[in-house]
PDB file of C-alpha atoms in Angstrom:
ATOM      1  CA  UNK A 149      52.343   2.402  24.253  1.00  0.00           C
ATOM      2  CA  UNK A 150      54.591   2.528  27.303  1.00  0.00           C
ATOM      3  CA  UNK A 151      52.872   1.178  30.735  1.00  0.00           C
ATOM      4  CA  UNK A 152      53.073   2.351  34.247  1.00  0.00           C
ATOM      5  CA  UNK A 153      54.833  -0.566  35.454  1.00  0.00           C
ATOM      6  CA  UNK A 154      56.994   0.240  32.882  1.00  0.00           C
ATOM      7  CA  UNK A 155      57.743   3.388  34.341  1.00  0.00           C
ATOM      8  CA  UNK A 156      57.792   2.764  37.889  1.00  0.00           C
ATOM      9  CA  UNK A 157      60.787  -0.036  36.952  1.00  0.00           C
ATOM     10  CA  UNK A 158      62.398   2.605  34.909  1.00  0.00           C
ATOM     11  CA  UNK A 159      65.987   2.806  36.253  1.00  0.00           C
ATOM     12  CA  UNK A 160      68.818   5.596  35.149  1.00  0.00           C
ATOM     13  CA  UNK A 161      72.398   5.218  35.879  1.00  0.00           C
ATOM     14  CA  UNK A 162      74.102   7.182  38.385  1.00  0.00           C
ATOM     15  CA  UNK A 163      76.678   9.978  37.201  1.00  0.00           C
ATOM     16  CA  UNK A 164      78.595  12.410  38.145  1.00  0.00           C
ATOM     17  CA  UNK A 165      76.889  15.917  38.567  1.00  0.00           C
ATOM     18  CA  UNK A 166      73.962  13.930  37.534  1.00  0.00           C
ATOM     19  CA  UNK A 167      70.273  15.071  38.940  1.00  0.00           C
ATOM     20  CA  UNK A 168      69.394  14.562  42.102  1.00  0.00           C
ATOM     21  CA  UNK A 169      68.042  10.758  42.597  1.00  0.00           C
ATOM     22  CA  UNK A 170      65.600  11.883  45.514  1.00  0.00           C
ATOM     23  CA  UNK A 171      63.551  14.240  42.845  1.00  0.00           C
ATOM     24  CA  UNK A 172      63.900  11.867  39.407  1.00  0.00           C
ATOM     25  CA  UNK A 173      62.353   9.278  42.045  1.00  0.00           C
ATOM     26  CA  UNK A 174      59.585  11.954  43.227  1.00  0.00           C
ATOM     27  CA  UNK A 175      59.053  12.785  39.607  1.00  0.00           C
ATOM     28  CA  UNK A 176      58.743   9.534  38.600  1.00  0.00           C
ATOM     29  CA  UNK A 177      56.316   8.501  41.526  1.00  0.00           C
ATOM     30  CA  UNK A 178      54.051  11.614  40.319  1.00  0.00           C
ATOM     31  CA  UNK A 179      54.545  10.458  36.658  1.00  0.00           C
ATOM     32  CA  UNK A 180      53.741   6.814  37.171  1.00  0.00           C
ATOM     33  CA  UNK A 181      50.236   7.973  39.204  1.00  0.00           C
ATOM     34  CA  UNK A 182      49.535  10.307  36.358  1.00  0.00           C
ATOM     35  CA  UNK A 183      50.077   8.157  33.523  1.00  0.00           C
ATOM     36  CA  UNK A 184      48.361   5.430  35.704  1.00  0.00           C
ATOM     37  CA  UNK A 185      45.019   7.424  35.273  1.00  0.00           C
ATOM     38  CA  UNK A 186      45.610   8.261  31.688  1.00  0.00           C
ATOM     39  CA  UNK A 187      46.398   4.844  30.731  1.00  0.00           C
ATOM     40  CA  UNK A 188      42.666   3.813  32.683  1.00  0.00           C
ATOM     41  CA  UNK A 189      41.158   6.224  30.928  1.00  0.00           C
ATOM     42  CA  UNK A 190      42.622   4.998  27.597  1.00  0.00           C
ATOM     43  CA  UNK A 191      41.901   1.532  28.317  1.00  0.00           C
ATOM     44  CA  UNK A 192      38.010   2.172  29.624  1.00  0.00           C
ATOM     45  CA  UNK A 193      37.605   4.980  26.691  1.00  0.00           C
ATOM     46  CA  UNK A 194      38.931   2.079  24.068  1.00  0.00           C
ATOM     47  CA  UNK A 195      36.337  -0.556  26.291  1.00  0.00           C
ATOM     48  CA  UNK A 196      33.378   1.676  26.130  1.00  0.00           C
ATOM     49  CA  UNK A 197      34.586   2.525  21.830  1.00  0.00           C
ATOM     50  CA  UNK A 198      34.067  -1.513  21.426  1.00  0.00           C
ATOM     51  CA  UNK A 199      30.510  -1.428  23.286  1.00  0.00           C
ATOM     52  CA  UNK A 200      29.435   1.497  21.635  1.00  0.00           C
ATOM     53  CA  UNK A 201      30.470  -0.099  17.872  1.00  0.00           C
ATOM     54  CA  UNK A 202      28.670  -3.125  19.302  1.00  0.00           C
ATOM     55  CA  UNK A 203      25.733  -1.727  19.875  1.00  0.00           C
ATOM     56  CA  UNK A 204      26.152   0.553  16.665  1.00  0.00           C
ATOM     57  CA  UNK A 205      26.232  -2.882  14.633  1.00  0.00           C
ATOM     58  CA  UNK A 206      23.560  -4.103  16.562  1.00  0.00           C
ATOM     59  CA  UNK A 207      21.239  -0.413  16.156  1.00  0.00           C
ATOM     60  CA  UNK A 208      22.688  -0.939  12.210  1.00  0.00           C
ATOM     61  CA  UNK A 209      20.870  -4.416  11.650  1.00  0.00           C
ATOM     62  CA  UNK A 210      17.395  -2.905  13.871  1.00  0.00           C
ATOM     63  CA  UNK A 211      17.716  -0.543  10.974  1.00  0.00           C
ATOM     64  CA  UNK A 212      18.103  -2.867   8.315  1.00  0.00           C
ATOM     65  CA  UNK A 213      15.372  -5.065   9.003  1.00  0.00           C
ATOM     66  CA  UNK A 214      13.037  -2.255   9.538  1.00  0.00           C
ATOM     67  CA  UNK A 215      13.630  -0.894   6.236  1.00  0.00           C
ATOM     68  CA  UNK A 216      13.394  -4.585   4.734  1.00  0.00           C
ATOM     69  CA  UNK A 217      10.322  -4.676   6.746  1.00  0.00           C
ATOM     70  CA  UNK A 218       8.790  -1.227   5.359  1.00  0.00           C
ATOM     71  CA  UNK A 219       9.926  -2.466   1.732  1.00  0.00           C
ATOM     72  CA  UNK A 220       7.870  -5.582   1.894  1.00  0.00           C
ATOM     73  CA  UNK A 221       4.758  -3.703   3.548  1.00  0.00           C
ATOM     74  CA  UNK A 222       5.144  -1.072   1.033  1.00  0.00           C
ATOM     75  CA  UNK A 223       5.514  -3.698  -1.770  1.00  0.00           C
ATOM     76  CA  UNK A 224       2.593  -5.993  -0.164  1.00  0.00           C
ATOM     77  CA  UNK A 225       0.560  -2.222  -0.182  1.00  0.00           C
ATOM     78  CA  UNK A 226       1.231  -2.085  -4.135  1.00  0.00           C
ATOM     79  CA  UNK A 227       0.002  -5.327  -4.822  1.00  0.00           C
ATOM     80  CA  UNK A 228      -3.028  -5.327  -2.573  1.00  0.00           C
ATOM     81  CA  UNK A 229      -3.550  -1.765  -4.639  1.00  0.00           C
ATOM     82  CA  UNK A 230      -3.102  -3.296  -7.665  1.00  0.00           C
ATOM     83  CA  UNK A 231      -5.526  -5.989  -7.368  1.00  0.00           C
ATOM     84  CA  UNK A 232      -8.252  -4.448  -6.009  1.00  0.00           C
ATOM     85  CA  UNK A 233      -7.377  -1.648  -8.642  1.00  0.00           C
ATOM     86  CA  UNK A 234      -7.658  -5.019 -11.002  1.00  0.00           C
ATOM     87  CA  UNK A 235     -10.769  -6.170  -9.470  1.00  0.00           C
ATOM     88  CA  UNK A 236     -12.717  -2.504  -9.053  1.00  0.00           C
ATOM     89  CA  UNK A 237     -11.886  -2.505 -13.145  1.00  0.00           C
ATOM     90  CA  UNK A 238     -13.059  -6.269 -13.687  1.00  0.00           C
ATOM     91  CA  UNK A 239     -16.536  -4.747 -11.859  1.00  0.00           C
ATOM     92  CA  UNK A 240     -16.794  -1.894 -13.707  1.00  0.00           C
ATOM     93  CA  UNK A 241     -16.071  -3.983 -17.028  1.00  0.00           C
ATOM     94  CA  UNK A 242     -18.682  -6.502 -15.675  1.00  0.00           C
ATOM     95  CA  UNK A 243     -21.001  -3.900 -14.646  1.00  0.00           C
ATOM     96  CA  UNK A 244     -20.936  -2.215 -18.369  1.00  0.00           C
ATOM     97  CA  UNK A 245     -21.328  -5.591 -20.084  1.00  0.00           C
ATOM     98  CA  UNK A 246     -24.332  -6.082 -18.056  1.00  0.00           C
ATOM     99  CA  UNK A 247     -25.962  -2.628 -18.500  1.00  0.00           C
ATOM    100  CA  UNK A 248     -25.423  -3.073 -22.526  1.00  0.00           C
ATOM    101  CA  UNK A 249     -26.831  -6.691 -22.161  1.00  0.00           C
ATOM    102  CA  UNK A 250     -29.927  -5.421 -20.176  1.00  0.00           C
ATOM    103  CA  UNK A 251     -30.150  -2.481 -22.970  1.00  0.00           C
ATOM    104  CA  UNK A 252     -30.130  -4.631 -25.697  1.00  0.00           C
ATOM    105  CA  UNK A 253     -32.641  -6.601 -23.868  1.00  0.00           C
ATOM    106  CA  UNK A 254     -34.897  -3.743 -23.200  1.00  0.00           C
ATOM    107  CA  UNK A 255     -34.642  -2.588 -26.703  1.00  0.00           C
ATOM    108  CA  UNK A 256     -35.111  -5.760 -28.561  1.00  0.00           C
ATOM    109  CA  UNK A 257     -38.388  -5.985 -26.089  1.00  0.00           C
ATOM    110  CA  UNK A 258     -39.464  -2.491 -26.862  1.00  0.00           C
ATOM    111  CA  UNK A 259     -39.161  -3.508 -30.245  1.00  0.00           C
ATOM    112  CA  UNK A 260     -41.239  -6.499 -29.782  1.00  0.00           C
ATOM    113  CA  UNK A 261     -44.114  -4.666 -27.827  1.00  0.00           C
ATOM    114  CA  UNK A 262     -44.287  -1.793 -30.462  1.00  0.00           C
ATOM    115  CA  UNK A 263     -44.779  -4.272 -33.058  1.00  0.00           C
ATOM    116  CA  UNK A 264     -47.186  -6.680 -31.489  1.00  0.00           C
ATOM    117  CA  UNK A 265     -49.155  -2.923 -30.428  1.00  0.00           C
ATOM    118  CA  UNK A 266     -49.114  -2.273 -34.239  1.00  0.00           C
ATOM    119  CA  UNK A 267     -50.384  -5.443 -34.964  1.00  0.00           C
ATOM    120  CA  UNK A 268     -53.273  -5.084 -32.357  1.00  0.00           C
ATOM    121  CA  UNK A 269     -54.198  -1.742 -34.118  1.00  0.00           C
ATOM    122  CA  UNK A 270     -54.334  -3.463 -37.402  1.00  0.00           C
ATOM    123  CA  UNK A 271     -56.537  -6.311 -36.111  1.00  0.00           C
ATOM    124  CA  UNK A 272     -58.379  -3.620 -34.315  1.00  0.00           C
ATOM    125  CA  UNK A 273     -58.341  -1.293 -37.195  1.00  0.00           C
ATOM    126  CA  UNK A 274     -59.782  -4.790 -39.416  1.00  0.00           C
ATOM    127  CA  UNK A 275     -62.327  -5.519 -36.034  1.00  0.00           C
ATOM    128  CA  UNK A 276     -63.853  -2.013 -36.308  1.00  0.00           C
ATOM    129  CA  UNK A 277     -64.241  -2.225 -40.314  1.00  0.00           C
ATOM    130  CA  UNK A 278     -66.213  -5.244 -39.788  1.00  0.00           C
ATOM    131  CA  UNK A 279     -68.094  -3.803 -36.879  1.00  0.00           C
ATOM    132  CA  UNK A 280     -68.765  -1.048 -39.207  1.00  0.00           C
ATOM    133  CA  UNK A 281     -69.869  -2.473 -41.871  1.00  0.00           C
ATOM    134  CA  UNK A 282     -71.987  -5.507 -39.538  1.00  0.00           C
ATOM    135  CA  UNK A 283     -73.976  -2.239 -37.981  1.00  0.00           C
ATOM    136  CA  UNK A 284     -74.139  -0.371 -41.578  1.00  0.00           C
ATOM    137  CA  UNK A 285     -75.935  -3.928 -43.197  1.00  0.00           C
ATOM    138  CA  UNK A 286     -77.797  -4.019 -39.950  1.00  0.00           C
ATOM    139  CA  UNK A 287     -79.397  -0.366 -40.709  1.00  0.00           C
ATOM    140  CA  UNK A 288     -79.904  -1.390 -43.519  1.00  0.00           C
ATOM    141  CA  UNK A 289     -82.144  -4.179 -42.643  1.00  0.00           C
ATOM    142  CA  UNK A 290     -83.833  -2.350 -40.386  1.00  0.00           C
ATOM    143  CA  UNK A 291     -84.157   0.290 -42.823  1.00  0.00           C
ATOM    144  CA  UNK A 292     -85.779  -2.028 -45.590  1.00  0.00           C
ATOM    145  CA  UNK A 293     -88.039  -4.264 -43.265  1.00  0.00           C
ATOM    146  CA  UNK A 294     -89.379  -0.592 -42.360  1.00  0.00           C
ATOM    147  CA  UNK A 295     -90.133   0.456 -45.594  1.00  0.00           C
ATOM    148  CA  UNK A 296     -91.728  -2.726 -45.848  1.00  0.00           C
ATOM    149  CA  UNK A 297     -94.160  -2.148 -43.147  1.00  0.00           C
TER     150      UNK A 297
END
C-alpha cells in the first residue's frame, strides 16, 4: 500500500503543454491530507482487528474451560447419581433380605408356639381325663361309704 509521504514526495516531470504545476501541487496537498486520514483509519481499524481477535481468543478459551467445567460437573452429577442410585438399591436389597429374614423368623416362631399350644392342650386334654376320672372314683367312694352307712 502506497503511503502519504509517499505521495507528498511524489514528483512529475515538467513538459510542454503539460498541467498546470500550481494545481497538480494543490491536488496533491488535498490528496496527501485525504489519504493521510484513510491510511489512520486503516492502520487504527487493522489495530483495533488485532485487539478484538485478542480478546476473541481470550473470550474463546473463557468458553472452553466453562464447557470443560460443565462437562466435569455434569459427569461428577452422573456419578454422584449413580452411586447413591447404587446405594438406595443396596438398601432396598438389604431392607428385603431383612424383612424375609424377620418373616422366616416370625414364621418358624409361629410354628413353634402353635405346636408347644397343641402340646399344652394334649397335656391339658390328659390333665382333665385324670381329673375326671380322680372326681368320678371319688363319687364313687363317697357313693359306697354311703351305702355303707
Amino acid at each position: 500500500m502506497i503511503t502519504p509521504l509517499e505521495i507528498e514526495n511524489k514528483r512529475f516531470r515538467k513538459a510542454l503543454n503539460g498541467y498546470n504545476s500550481t494545481d497538480v501541487d494543490d491536488f496533491l496537498e488535498e490528496l496527501t491530507r485525504d489519504y493521510e486520514k484513510l491510511y489512520k483509519q486503516v492502520t487504527e481499524s487493522q489495530d483495533k482487528i488485532e485487539e478484538l481477535k485478542k480478546s476473541l481468543v481470550h473470550y474463546q478459551d473463557i468458553e472452553n474451560t466453562l464447557q470443560s467445567t460443565l462437562m466435569m460437573a455434569q459427569k461428577a452429577s452422573d456419578e454422584v447419581k449413580d452411586v447413591a442410585q447404587k446405594q438406595a438399591d443396596q438398601i432396598i436389597k438389604d431392607a428385603e433380605t431383612r424383612a424375609r429374614e424377620s418373616t422366616l423368623g416370625l414364621q418358624t416362631e409361629i410354628i413353634n408356639k402353635s405346636q408347644e399350644l397343641e402340646e399344652l392342650k394334649k397335656q391339658f386334654d390328659v390333665y382333665k381325663a385324670r381329673m375326671e376320672s380322680l372326681l368320678i372314683s371319688q363319687l364313687e367312694l363317697i357313693k359306697e361309704i354311703n351305702r355303707e352307712d
